Structure formats: C-alpha cells, structure tokens
C-alpha cells in the first residue's frame, strides 16, 4: 500500500523510540550485586585488576589521603565511568575509606613514584638510569603507572619480581611509553607490545581497538598483559620435556622479546637460536636477565 499513510507509520515509530529513550527515569538504584552480575567476564576481570591497583596505591598514602574515587580518577582517567563506579563501591564496601580532600594531581604522582621506588628497592635497582634504552623514548618522565603483577593469575604471575622487573625494564612502569624502530613498527605501553601481538589478542578475544587506543587505556593494557602471559605459558607447557631444565621466567622473557616462535626455536636449539634485536639485545640476554635462577642446559 502506498500513499499518505506510510510516512505517518514511520513518524509514529520514531516518536515511540523517543518516548522510550526520554521517558521517566527510574528512581530504583541497582544494588552492587546486581551491577556485578550485569558485567561480562572481561569487565569483571578489569574491575578486579583496577580495584587491586587502587587499593595498593591507597595503602601507600600517609598524612592527607585521597578517596578511592580520587585515586582512580587520577590513575585511570580514561577508564569507563560505569566500571570506575563499581570499583569505588566495591572498595568502599570491603574497606571503607572516609576522606574528603580536594584532588591534588601532584600528590597522585608522588604516590606512584613512591610505589615505584619501593619496587626498585626490592629488585636492587635504585634508580631509573638502569632501565633499558626503550625507556628513554617515552614522552613524560613523571607519569608512572603501578606494576600490574597483582592482576595476573598465580601461574601466569609466577615469580612476582619477574613481572615487576620486566615492566620497569620495558617502560619504567609507564602506560604511555612508546618506541618506534627503524622499520616503522611501534611498541607501546607498560610491556611495549607491538601491533602484531595486539592483533593476536584481538583474534583470540574478538575485541577491536587501535594501537593508540591501547596506549591510552591502562586497564586495557592490564587485560592484554594477562592474556599475553597466559598464552606464553601455554606455549611453554606445550614444549613438554623439551623445556625441562629451562627457567620459566627466563622463557617468558625470551617469548616476550622474540615471540612464541622465537622462544620455541631457542629451546629446541639448546639456546643456539639467539637473534639480536635492533637495540642489540638477544634472546639469551633476556633469558639470563629475567631468569629466577635457572640456566640453559
């Protein structure tokens, strides 16, 4: 049927859409439990990761303290507002923190600097000058992100000092760190991940984002890091007896530098497959640097 009635139906449908969108706002606030049940597994993982980080930063503060809301706003400014609210409410429910002070950006930076220095003390690295050349390329030397080892599962985390040391070596703990090598490839974030590895993650999870979006989102970096090391552990486990006698943290570092294929060749060749990157760092260098005590047999 054609004629004058068809446009009226379209207008009615459009009006109904506006009514639904702009109708009365419910006054019933969802409970924390209901909000948690409405999150995806990835979002729940992100909430737990960031909650652990915020709690760690809060525990480092003395004297004038910040609220959980102020800490998360200063440390994760680009995080989804809905997830921020869930993190704050979770922490407030588990460990109430009653403070009311204006946000001071410099104080937030000082807290993260203090946290970083404590980790350097544990690792026996007293200053930032001991970081690898990658750390010299980032743009803001004052912005330091807390280590993400608390976000990883027990097996993927392994020796916590390994992950702390790797992050500090790669980027001084900064989520905005970046390096571009001679062939034009960029490596960004706390773990200096390249586009190829990010595509591996996207293929495995179905997520879509650009390398710039990844660099600007510390929470996303933590999610990808969890997957990155779990995937590396699967590759190490798949080697079976061939990997016996090798230190797991050393192999994780070799895989991080040279890829899963490079790590496999390193193991199967007894360490003879040992390519060097643009900065002169070999797989064996990384294996030795981050090994928790084992050696190539």
PDB file of C-alpha atoms in Angstrom:
ATOM      1  CA  UNK A   1       0.000   0.000   0.000  1.00  0.00           C
ATOM      2  CA  UNK A   2       1.360   3.400  -0.923  1.00  0.00           C
ATOM      3  CA  UNK A   3       0.197   6.906  -0.266  1.00  0.00           C
ATOM      4  CA  UNK A   4      -0.049   9.237   2.652  1.00  0.00           C
ATOM      5  CA  UNK A   5      -0.313   6.660   5.489  1.00  0.00           C
ATOM      6  CA  UNK A   6       3.198   5.184   5.197  1.00  0.00           C
ATOM      7  CA  UNK A   7       5.056   8.328   6.389  1.00  0.00           C
ATOM      8  CA  UNK A   8       2.705   8.524   9.369  1.00  0.00           C
ATOM      9  CA  UNK A   9       3.751   4.991  10.471  1.00  0.00           C
ATOM     10  CA  UNK A  10       7.407   5.970  10.295  1.00  0.00           C
ATOM     11  CA  UNK A  11       6.711   9.075  12.373  1.00  0.00           C
ATOM     12  CA  UNK A  12       4.832   7.033  14.956  1.00  0.00           C
ATOM     13  CA  UNK A  13       7.701   4.541  15.206  1.00  0.00           C
ATOM     14  CA  UNK A  14      10.213   7.353  15.580  1.00  0.00           C
ATOM     15  CA  UNK A  15       8.094   9.032  18.231  1.00  0.00           C
ATOM     16  CA  UNK A  16       7.870   5.747  20.143  1.00  0.00           C
ATOM     17  CA  UNK A  17      11.681   5.477  20.109  1.00  0.00           C
ATOM     18  CA  UNK A  18      11.971   8.961  21.599  1.00  0.00           C
ATOM     19  CA  UNK A  19       9.360   8.148  24.237  1.00  0.00           C
ATOM     20  CA  UNK A  20      11.335   5.096  25.328  1.00  0.00           C
ATOM     21  CA  UNK A  21      14.613   6.991  25.370  1.00  0.00           C
ATOM     22  CA  UNK A  22      13.294  10.084  27.122  1.00  0.00           C
ATOM     23  CA  UNK A  23      10.608   8.589  29.314  1.00  0.00           C
ATOM     24  CA  UNK A  24      10.520   8.742  33.116  1.00  0.00           C
ATOM     25  CA  UNK A  25      13.822   7.870  34.782  1.00  0.00           C
ATOM     26  CA  UNK A  26      13.610   5.052  37.293  1.00  0.00           C
ATOM     27  CA  UNK A  27      14.361   6.007  40.877  1.00  0.00           C
ATOM     28  CA  UNK A  28      15.409   2.457  41.776  1.00  0.00           C
ATOM     29  CA  UNK A  29      19.197   2.155  42.065  1.00  0.00           C
ATOM     30  CA  UNK A  30      20.670  -1.219  41.202  1.00  0.00           C
ATOM     31  CA  UNK A  31      22.498  -2.910  44.054  1.00  0.00           C
ATOM     32  CA  UNK A  32      26.230  -3.579  43.825  1.00  0.00           C
ATOM     33  CA  UNK A  33      25.491  -7.294  43.428  1.00  0.00           C
ATOM     34  CA  UNK A  34      23.102  -6.602  40.548  1.00  0.00           C
ATOM     35  CA  UNK A  35      25.655  -4.359  38.830  1.00  0.00           C
ATOM     36  CA  UNK A  36      28.347  -7.023  39.160  1.00  0.00           C
ATOM     37  CA  UNK A  37      26.045  -9.675  37.684  1.00  0.00           C
ATOM     38  CA  UNK A  38      25.476  -7.389  34.703  1.00  0.00           C
ATOM     39  CA  UNK A  39      29.179  -7.266  33.800  1.00  0.00           C
ATOM     40  CA  UNK A  40      30.929  -9.509  31.286  1.00  0.00           C
ATOM     41  CA  UNK A  41      33.829 -11.750  32.299  1.00  0.00           C
ATOM     42  CA  UNK A  42      36.267  -9.281  30.752  1.00  0.00           C
ATOM     43  CA  UNK A  43      34.696  -6.382  32.651  1.00  0.00           C
ATOM     44  CA  UNK A  44      34.785  -8.362  35.919  1.00  0.00           C
ATOM     45  CA  UNK A  45      38.466  -9.088  35.346  1.00  0.00           C
ATOM     46  CA  UNK A  46      39.117  -5.401  34.709  1.00  0.00           C
ATOM     47  CA  UNK A  47      37.233  -4.399  37.862  1.00  0.00           C
ATOM     48  CA  UNK A  48      39.268  -6.819  39.997  1.00  0.00           C
ATOM     49  CA  UNK A  49      42.558  -5.703  38.437  1.00  0.00           C
ATOM     50  CA  UNK A  50      41.917  -1.986  38.920  1.00  0.00           C
ATOM     51  CA  UNK A  51      40.486  -2.497  42.421  1.00  0.00           C
ATOM     52  CA  UNK A  52      43.725  -4.227  43.439  1.00  0.00           C
ATOM     53  CA  UNK A  53      45.778  -1.389  41.984  1.00  0.00           C
ATOM     54  CA  UNK A  54      43.722   1.340  43.657  1.00  0.00           C
ATOM     55  CA  UNK A  55      43.903  -0.466  46.999  1.00  0.00           C
ATOM     56  CA  UNK A  56      47.688  -0.768  46.609  1.00  0.00           C
ATOM     57  CA  UNK A  57      48.032   2.965  45.920  1.00  0.00           C
ATOM     58  CA  UNK A  58      45.718   3.781  48.845  1.00  0.00           C
ATOM     59  CA  UNK A  59      47.855   1.685  51.189  1.00  0.00           C
ATOM     60  CA  UNK A  60      50.921   3.728  50.233  1.00  0.00           C
ATOM     61  CA  UNK A  61      49.395   7.049  51.243  1.00  0.00           C
ATOM     62  CA  UNK A  62      50.156   8.705  54.551  1.00  0.00           C
ATOM     63  CA  UNK A  63      49.057  12.001  56.060  1.00  0.00           C
ATOM     64  CA  UNK A  64      46.498  13.682  53.805  1.00  0.00           C
ATOM     65  CA  UNK A  65      44.717  10.863  51.999  1.00  0.00           C
ATOM     66  CA  UNK A  66      42.647  10.617  48.844  1.00  0.00           C
ATOM     67  CA  UNK A  67      39.344   8.850  48.436  1.00  0.00           C
ATOM     68  CA  UNK A  68      39.069   5.770  46.222  1.00  0.00           C
ATOM     69  CA  UNK A  69      37.273   7.957  43.682  1.00  0.00           C
ATOM     70  CA  UNK A  70      40.108  10.480  43.614  1.00  0.00           C
ATOM     71  CA  UNK A  71      42.750   7.772  43.265  1.00  0.00           C
ATOM     72  CA  UNK A  72      41.023   6.053  40.357  1.00  0.00           C
ATOM     73  CA  UNK A  73      40.321   9.382  38.620  1.00  0.00           C
ATOM     74  CA  UNK A  74      43.981  10.381  38.769  1.00  0.00           C
ATOM     75  CA  UNK A  75      45.454   6.948  37.965  1.00  0.00           C
ATOM     76  CA  UNK A  76      42.935   5.753  35.339  1.00  0.00           C
ATOM     77  CA  UNK A  77      41.375   8.888  33.786  1.00  0.00           C
ATOM     78  CA  UNK A  78      40.268   7.079  30.602  1.00  0.00           C
ATOM     79  CA  UNK A  79      38.584   4.133  32.284  1.00  0.00           C
ATOM     80  CA  UNK A  80      34.879   3.538  31.606  1.00  0.00           C
ATOM     81  CA  UNK A  81      32.804   5.577  34.103  1.00  0.00           C
ATOM     82  CA  UNK A  82      30.476   2.655  34.874  1.00  0.00           C
ATOM     83  CA  UNK A  83      33.383   0.381  35.781  1.00  0.00           C
ATOM     84  CA  UNK A  84      35.020   3.155  37.801  1.00  0.00           C
ATOM     85  CA  UNK A  85      31.879   3.442  39.909  1.00  0.00           C
ATOM     86  CA  UNK A  86      31.780  -0.311  40.503  1.00  0.00           C
ATOM     87  CA  UNK A  87      35.447  -0.343  41.576  1.00  0.00           C
ATOM     88  CA  UNK A  88      34.898   2.513  44.023  1.00  0.00           C
ATOM     89  CA  UNK A  89      31.772   0.933  45.520  1.00  0.00           C
ATOM     90  CA  UNK A  90      33.473  -2.469  45.826  1.00  0.00           C
ATOM     91  CA  UNK A  91      36.435  -0.996  47.668  1.00  0.00           C
ATOM     92  CA  UNK A  92      34.227   1.159  49.871  1.00  0.00           C
ATOM     93  CA  UNK A  93      32.162  -1.911  50.745  1.00  0.00           C
ATOM     94  CA  UNK A  94      35.220  -4.067  51.525  1.00  0.00           C
ATOM     95  CA  UNK A  95      37.389  -1.434  53.245  1.00  0.00           C
ATOM     96  CA  UNK A  96      35.513   1.840  53.900  1.00  0.00           C
ATOM     97  CA  UNK A  97      37.690   4.899  53.365  1.00  0.00           C
ATOM     98  CA  UNK A  98      36.239   8.163  54.651  1.00  0.00           C
ATOM     99  CA  UNK A  99      38.235  11.125  53.346  1.00  0.00           C
ATOM    100  CA  UNK A 100      37.192  14.454  51.899  1.00  0.00           C
ATOM    101  CA  UNK A 101      40.073  16.384  50.385  1.00  0.00           C
ATOM    102  CA  UNK A 102      40.415  18.228  47.085  1.00  0.00           C
ATOM    103  CA  UNK A 103      42.083  16.285  44.303  1.00  0.00           C
ATOM    104  CA  UNK A 104      45.765  17.109  44.022  1.00  0.00           C
ATOM    105  CA  UNK A 105      47.304  15.721  40.838  1.00  0.00           C
ATOM    106  CA  UNK A 106      50.884  16.139  42.037  1.00  0.00           C
ATOM    107  CA  UNK A 107      50.147  14.095  45.152  1.00  0.00           C
ATOM    108  CA  UNK A 108      48.843  11.221  42.997  1.00  0.00           C
ATOM    109  CA  UNK A 109      52.081  11.295  41.007  1.00  0.00           C
ATOM    110  CA  UNK A 110      54.146  11.332  44.189  1.00  0.00           C
ATOM    111  CA  UNK A 111      52.317   8.257  45.497  1.00  0.00           C
ATOM    112  CA  UNK A 112      53.046   6.320  42.323  1.00  0.00           C
ATOM    113  CA  UNK A 113      56.682   7.455  42.403  1.00  0.00           C
ATOM    114  CA  UNK A 114      56.990   6.196  45.977  1.00  0.00           C
ATOM    115  CA  UNK A 115      55.446   2.867  44.993  1.00  0.00           C
ATOM    116  CA  UNK A 116      57.859   2.535  42.081  1.00  0.00           C
ATOM    117  CA  UNK A 117      60.885   3.309  44.237  1.00  0.00           C
ATOM    118  CA  UNK A 118      59.830   0.632  46.733  1.00  0.00           C
ATOM    119  CA  UNK A 119      59.771  -1.943  43.938  1.00  0.00           C
ATOM    120  CA  UNK A 120      63.178  -0.802  42.721  1.00  0.00           C
ATOM    121  CA  UNK A 121      64.492  -1.294  46.250  1.00  0.00           C
ATOM    122  CA  UNK A 122      63.124  -4.863  46.266  1.00  0.00           C
ATOM    123  CA  UNK A 123      64.744  -5.559  42.914  1.00  0.00           C
ATOM    124  CA  UNK A 124      68.026  -3.943  43.926  1.00  0.00           C
ATOM    125  CA  UNK A 125      67.726  -1.264  41.235  1.00  0.00           C
ATOM    126  CA  UNK A 126      67.942   2.085  42.968  1.00  0.00           C
ATOM    127  CA  UNK A 127      67.249   4.483  40.086  1.00  0.00           C
ATOM    128  CA  UNK A 128      65.642   4.795  36.684  1.00  0.00           C
ATOM    129  CA  UNK A 129      69.002   5.015  34.897  1.00  0.00           C
ATOM    130  CA  UNK A 130      69.300   1.219  34.998  1.00  0.00           C
ATOM    131  CA  UNK A 131      66.285   0.756  32.696  1.00  0.00           C
ATOM    132  CA  UNK A 132      66.870  -0.447  29.126  1.00  0.00           C
ATOM    133  CA  UNK A 133      67.098   2.016  26.183  1.00  0.00           C
ATOM    134  CA  UNK A 134      63.389   1.550  25.461  1.00  0.00           C
ATOM    135  CA  UNK A 135      62.568   3.694  28.487  1.00  0.00           C
ATOM    136  CA  UNK A 136      64.402   6.699  27.076  1.00  0.00           C
ATOM    137  CA  UNK A 137      61.892   7.156  24.242  1.00  0.00           C
ATOM    138  CA  UNK A 138      58.720   7.906  26.205  1.00  0.00           C
ATOM    139  CA  UNK A 139      57.456  11.452  26.408  1.00  0.00           C
ATOM    140  CA  UNK A 140      56.548  12.079  30.061  1.00  0.00           C
ATOM    141  CA  UNK A 141      59.141  11.065  32.644  1.00  0.00           C
ATOM    142  CA  UNK A 142      56.933  11.938  35.617  1.00  0.00           C
ATOM    143  CA  UNK A 143      53.927   9.722  34.848  1.00  0.00           C
ATOM    144  CA  UNK A 144      54.481   6.303  36.434  1.00  0.00           C
ATOM    145  CA  UNK A 145      51.910   3.527  36.488  1.00  0.00           C
ATOM    146  CA  UNK A 146      51.928   0.913  39.282  1.00  0.00           C
ATOM    147  CA  UNK A 147      53.191  -2.595  38.414  1.00  0.00           C
ATOM    148  CA  UNK A 148      50.488  -4.946  37.164  1.00  0.00           C
ATOM    149  CA  UNK A 149      51.734  -8.237  38.662  1.00  0.00           C
ATOM    150  CA  UNK A 150      48.820  -8.207  41.116  1.00  0.00           C
ATOM    151  CA  UNK A 151      46.436  -8.573  38.151  1.00  0.00           C
ATOM    152  CA  UNK A 152      47.808 -11.903  36.942  1.00  0.00           C
ATOM    153  CA  UNK A 153      46.775 -15.379  37.986  1.00  0.00           C
ATOM    154  CA  UNK A 154      49.135 -17.476  40.124  1.00  0.00           C
ATOM    155  CA  UNK A 155      50.614 -19.491  37.259  1.00  0.00           C
ATOM    156  CA  UNK A 156      50.944 -16.603  34.837  1.00  0.00           C
ATOM    157  CA  UNK A 157      52.336 -14.412  37.564  1.00  0.00           C
ATOM    158  CA  UNK A 158      54.890 -16.935  38.802  1.00  0.00           C
ATOM    159  CA  UNK A 159      57.711 -15.064  40.452  1.00  0.00           C
ATOM    160  CA  UNK A 160      56.190 -11.622  41.125  1.00  0.00           C
ATOM    161  CA  UNK A 161      59.630  -9.998  40.982  1.00  0.00           C
ATOM    162  CA  UNK A 162      59.905 -11.179  37.349  1.00  0.00           C
ATOM    163  CA  UNK A 163      56.903  -9.211  36.150  1.00  0.00           C
ATOM    164  CA  UNK A 164      57.797  -6.140  38.201  1.00  0.00           C
ATOM    165  CA  UNK A 165      61.317  -6.191  36.795  1.00  0.00           C
ATOM    166  CA  UNK A 166      60.134  -6.736  33.208  1.00  0.00           C
ATOM    167  CA  UNK A 167      57.685  -3.817  33.366  1.00  0.00           C
ATOM    168  CA  UNK A 168      60.234  -1.500  34.914  1.00  0.00           C
ATOM    169  CA  UNK A 169      62.824  -2.530  32.339  1.00  0.00           C
ATOM    170  CA  UNK A 170      60.463  -2.127  29.391  1.00  0.00           C
ATOM    171  CA  UNK A 171      58.799   1.167  30.309  1.00  0.00           C
ATOM    172  CA  UNK A 172      59.694   2.250  33.863  1.00  0.00           C
ATOM    173  CA  UNK A 173      56.130   1.216  34.682  1.00  0.00           C
ATOM    174  CA  UNK A 174      54.550   3.850  32.403  1.00  0.00           C
ATOM    175  CA  UNK A 175      51.488   3.080  30.314  1.00  0.00           C
ATOM    176  CA  UNK A 176      52.275   5.916  27.851  1.00  0.00           C
ATOM    177  CA  UNK A 177      55.780   4.655  26.960  1.00  0.00           C
ATOM    178  CA  UNK A 178      56.477   4.219  23.243  1.00  0.00           C
ATOM    179  CA  UNK A 179      59.331   3.303  20.888  1.00  0.00           C
ATOM    180  CA  UNK A 180      59.436   3.245  17.089  1.00  0.00           C
ATOM    181  CA  UNK A 181      62.130   1.099  15.482  1.00  0.00           C
ATOM    182  CA  UNK A 182      63.858   1.636  12.124  1.00  0.00           C
ATOM    183  CA  UNK A 183      61.313  -0.345  10.068  1.00  0.00           C
ATOM    184  CA  UNK A 184      58.476   1.821  11.414  1.00  0.00           C
ATOM    185  CA  UNK A 185      56.947  -0.630  13.877  1.00  0.00           C
ATOM    186  CA  UNK A 186      55.759   0.865  17.155  1.00  0.00           C
ATOM    187  CA  UNK A 187      55.893  -0.746  20.590  1.00  0.00           C
ATOM    188  CA  UNK A 188      53.758   0.868  23.280  1.00  0.00           C
ATOM    189  CA  UNK A 189      52.553   0.601  26.866  1.00  0.00           C
ATOM    190  CA  UNK A 190      53.967  -0.848  30.064  1.00  0.00           C
ATOM    191  CA  UNK A 191      55.110  -4.007  28.283  1.00  0.00           C
ATOM    192  CA  UNK A 192      55.989  -2.351  24.952  1.00  0.00           C
ATOM    193  CA  UNK A 193      53.679  -4.519  22.857  1.00  0.00           C
ATOM    194  CA  UNK A 194      53.663  -4.242  19.069  1.00  0.00           C
ATOM    195  CA  UNK A 195      50.762  -4.244  16.625  1.00  0.00           C
ATOM    196  CA  UNK A 196      51.312  -7.907  15.703  1.00  0.00           C
ATOM    197  CA  UNK A 197      50.861  -9.080  19.296  1.00  0.00           C
ATOM    198  CA  UNK A 198      47.811  -6.865  19.750  1.00  0.00           C
ATOM    199  CA  UNK A 199      46.298  -8.485  16.638  1.00  0.00           C
ATOM    200  CA  UNK A 200      46.924 -11.905  18.198  1.00  0.00           C
ATOM    201  CA  UNK A 201      44.924 -10.772  21.247  1.00  0.00           C
ATOM    202  CA  UNK A 202      42.143  -9.328  19.104  1.00  0.00           C
ATOM    203  CA  UNK A 203      41.890 -12.544  17.089  1.00  0.00           C
ATOM    204  CA  UNK A 204      41.654 -14.561  20.312  1.00  0.00           C
ATOM    205  CA  UNK A 205      39.076 -12.327  22.019  1.00  0.00           C
ATOM    206  CA  UNK A 206      37.175 -10.572  19.242  1.00  0.00           C
ATOM    207  CA  UNK A 207      37.948  -7.144  20.679  1.00  0.00           C
ATOM    208  CA  UNK A 208      38.699  -4.210  18.378  1.00  0.00           C
ATOM    209  CA  UNK A 209      40.926  -1.234  19.147  1.00  0.00           C
ATOM    210  CA  UNK A 210      43.796   0.720  17.624  1.00  0.00           C
ATOM    211  CA  UNK A 211      47.330   0.758  18.963  1.00  0.00           C
ATOM    212  CA  UNK A 212      46.811   4.382  20.054  1.00  0.00           C
ATOM    213  CA  UNK A 213      43.653   3.420  21.963  1.00  0.00           C
ATOM    214  CA  UNK A 214      45.600   0.609  23.628  1.00  0.00           C
ATOM    215  CA  UNK A 215      48.379   3.023  24.633  1.00  0.00           C
ATOM    216  CA  UNK A 216      45.840   5.422  26.174  1.00  0.00           C
ATOM    217  CA  UNK A 217      43.996   2.768  28.231  1.00  0.00           C
ATOM    218  CA  UNK A 218      45.944   1.337  31.241  1.00  0.00           C
ATOM    219  CA  UNK A 219      43.076  -1.001  32.114  1.00  0.00           C
ATOM    220  CA  UNK A 220      43.101  -2.491  28.604  1.00  0.00           C
ATOM    221  CA  UNK A 221      46.872  -2.896  28.848  1.00  0.00           C
ATOM    222  CA  UNK A 222      46.405  -4.946  32.020  1.00  0.00           C
ATOM    223  CA  UNK A 223      43.783  -7.138  30.313  1.00  0.00           C
ATOM    224  CA  UNK A 224      46.067  -7.783  27.343  1.00  0.00           C
ATOM    225  CA  UNK A 225      49.009  -8.484  29.680  1.00  0.00           C
ATOM    226  CA  UNK A 226      47.023 -11.184  31.482  1.00  0.00           C
ATOM    227  CA  UNK A 227      46.246 -12.875  28.169  1.00  0.00           C
ATOM    228  CA  UNK A 228      49.806 -12.329  26.875  1.00  0.00           C
ATOM    229  CA  UNK A 229      51.497 -14.248  29.686  1.00  0.00           C
ATOM    230  CA  UNK A 230      48.843 -16.952  29.880  1.00  0.00           C
ATOM    231  CA  UNK A 231      49.369 -17.535  26.148  1.00  0.00           C
ATOM    232  CA  UNK A 232      53.136 -17.669  26.660  1.00  0.00           C
ATOM    233  CA  UNK A 233      52.687 -20.196  29.494  1.00  0.00           C
ATOM    234  CA  UNK A 234      50.584 -22.389  27.203  1.00  0.00           C
ATOM    235  CA  UNK A 235      53.366 -22.338  24.624  1.00  0.00           C
ATOM    236  CA  UNK A 236      55.959 -23.256  27.270  1.00  0.00           C
ATOM    237  CA  UNK A 237      53.774 -26.097  28.592  1.00  0.00           C
ATOM    238  CA  UNK A 238      53.282 -27.395  25.034  1.00  0.00           C
ATOM    239  CA  UNK A 239      57.039 -27.948  24.748  1.00  0.00           C
ATOM    240  CA  UNK A 240      56.774 -30.640  27.436  1.00  0.00           C
ATOM    241  CA  UNK A 241      60.034 -32.352  28.327  1.00  0.00           C
ATOM    242  CA  UNK A 242      61.898 -30.248  25.765  1.00  0.00           C
ATOM    243  CA  UNK A 243      61.614 -27.270  28.119  1.00  0.00           C
ATOM    244  CA  UNK A 244      62.878 -29.155  31.158  1.00  0.00           C
ATOM    245  CA  UNK A 245      65.993 -27.566  32.600  1.00  0.00           C
ATOM    246  CA  UNK A 246      64.918 -24.107  31.489  1.00  0.00           C
ATOM    247  CA  UNK A 247      63.769 -21.396  33.873  1.00  0.00           C
ATOM    248  CA  UNK A 248      60.118 -20.471  33.234  1.00  0.00           C
ATOM    249  CA  UNK A 249      60.591 -16.763  33.893  1.00  0.00           C
ATOM    250  CA  UNK A 250      63.564 -16.757  31.542  1.00  0.00           C
ATOM    251  CA  UNK A 251      61.464 -18.400  28.815  1.00  0.00           C
ATOM    252  CA  UNK A 252      58.638 -15.939  29.403  1.00  0.00           C
ATOM    253  CA  UNK A 253      61.088 -13.085  28.877  1.00  0.00           C
ATOM    254  CA  UNK A 254      62.516 -14.730  25.729  1.00  0.00           C
ATOM    255  CA  UNK A 255      58.987 -15.183  24.329  1.00  0.00           C
ATOM    256  CA  UNK A 256      58.126 -11.585  25.192  1.00  0.00           C
ATOM    257  CA  UNK A 257      61.173 -10.346  23.272  1.00  0.00           C
ATOM    258  CA  UNK A 258      61.302 -12.790  20.366  1.00  0.00           C
ATOM    259  CA  UNK A 259      57.745 -14.083  20.090  1.00  0.00           C
ATOM    260  CA  UNK A 260      56.434 -17.578  20.724  1.00  0.00           C
ATOM    261  CA  UNK A 261      58.186 -18.954  17.660  1.00  0.00           C
ATOM    262  CA  UNK A 262      61.497 -17.433  18.685  1.00  0.00           C
ATOM    263  CA  UNK A 263      61.188 -18.901  22.170  1.00  0.00           C
ATOM    264  CA  UNK A 264      60.426 -22.376  20.762  1.00  0.00           C
ATOM    265  CA  UNK A 265      63.461 -22.256  18.472  1.00  0.00           C
ATOM    266  CA  UNK A 266      65.600 -21.040  21.385  1.00  0.00           C
ATOM    267  CA  UNK A 267      64.577 -24.063  23.458  1.00  0.00           C
ATOM    268  CA  UNK A 268      64.754 -26.665  20.691  1.00  0.00           C
ATOM    269  CA  UNK A 269      68.209 -25.448  19.616  1.00  0.00           C
ATOM    270  CA  UNK A 270      69.578 -25.554  23.153  1.00  0.00           C
ATOM    271  CA  UNK A 271      69.995 -21.777  23.129  1.00  0.00           C
ATOM    272  CA  UNK A 272      71.834 -21.664  19.792  1.00  0.00           C
ATOM    273  CA  UNK A 273      68.958 -19.834  18.102  1.00  0.00           C
ATOM    274  CA  UNK A 274      69.779 -16.452  19.613  1.00  0.00           C
ATOM    275  CA  UNK A 275      68.856 -13.500  17.348  1.00  0.00           C
ATOM    276  CA  UNK A 276      69.585  -9.912  18.395  1.00  0.00           C
ATOM    277  CA  UNK A 277      67.048  -7.079  18.214  1.00  0.00           C
ATOM    278  CA  UNK A 278      67.646  -3.539  16.965  1.00  0.00           C
ATOM    279  CA  UNK A 279      68.958  -2.446  20.361  1.00  0.00           C
ATOM    280  CA  UNK A 280      71.481  -5.265  20.497  1.00  0.00           C
ATOM    281  CA  UNK A 281      69.533  -7.424  22.954  1.00  0.00           C
ATOM    282  CA  UNK A 282      69.490 -11.183  22.308  1.00  0.00           C
ATOM    283  CA  UNK A 283      67.061 -13.866  23.481  1.00  0.00           C
ATOM    284  CA  UNK A 284      69.812 -15.239  25.745  1.00  0.00           C
ATOM    285  CA  UNK A 285      70.312 -11.754  27.215  1.00  0.00           C
ATOM    286  CA  UNK A 286      66.644 -11.588  28.178  1.00  0.00           C
ATOM    287  CA  UNK A 287      66.617 -15.173  29.386  1.00  0.00           C
ATOM    288  CA  UNK A 288      69.572 -14.506  31.704  1.00  0.00           C
ATOM    289  CA  UNK A 289      68.328 -11.092  32.837  1.00  0.00           C
ATOM    290  CA  UNK A 290      64.881 -12.244  33.923  1.00  0.00           C
ATOM    291  CA  UNK A 291      65.605 -15.833  34.939  1.00  0.00           C
ATOM    292  CA  UNK A 292      64.739 -16.607  38.555  1.00  0.00           C
ATOM    293  CA  UNK A 293      67.706 -18.921  38.883  1.00  0.00           C
ATOM    294  CA  UNK A 294      67.669 -21.500  36.115  1.00  0.00           C
ATOM    295  CA  UNK A 295      70.054 -21.695  33.173  1.00  0.00           C
ATOM    296  CA  UNK A 296      70.162 -23.109  29.677  1.00  0.00           C
ATOM    297  CA  UNK A 297      71.244 -26.744  29.752  1.00  0.00           C
TER     298      UNK A 297
END
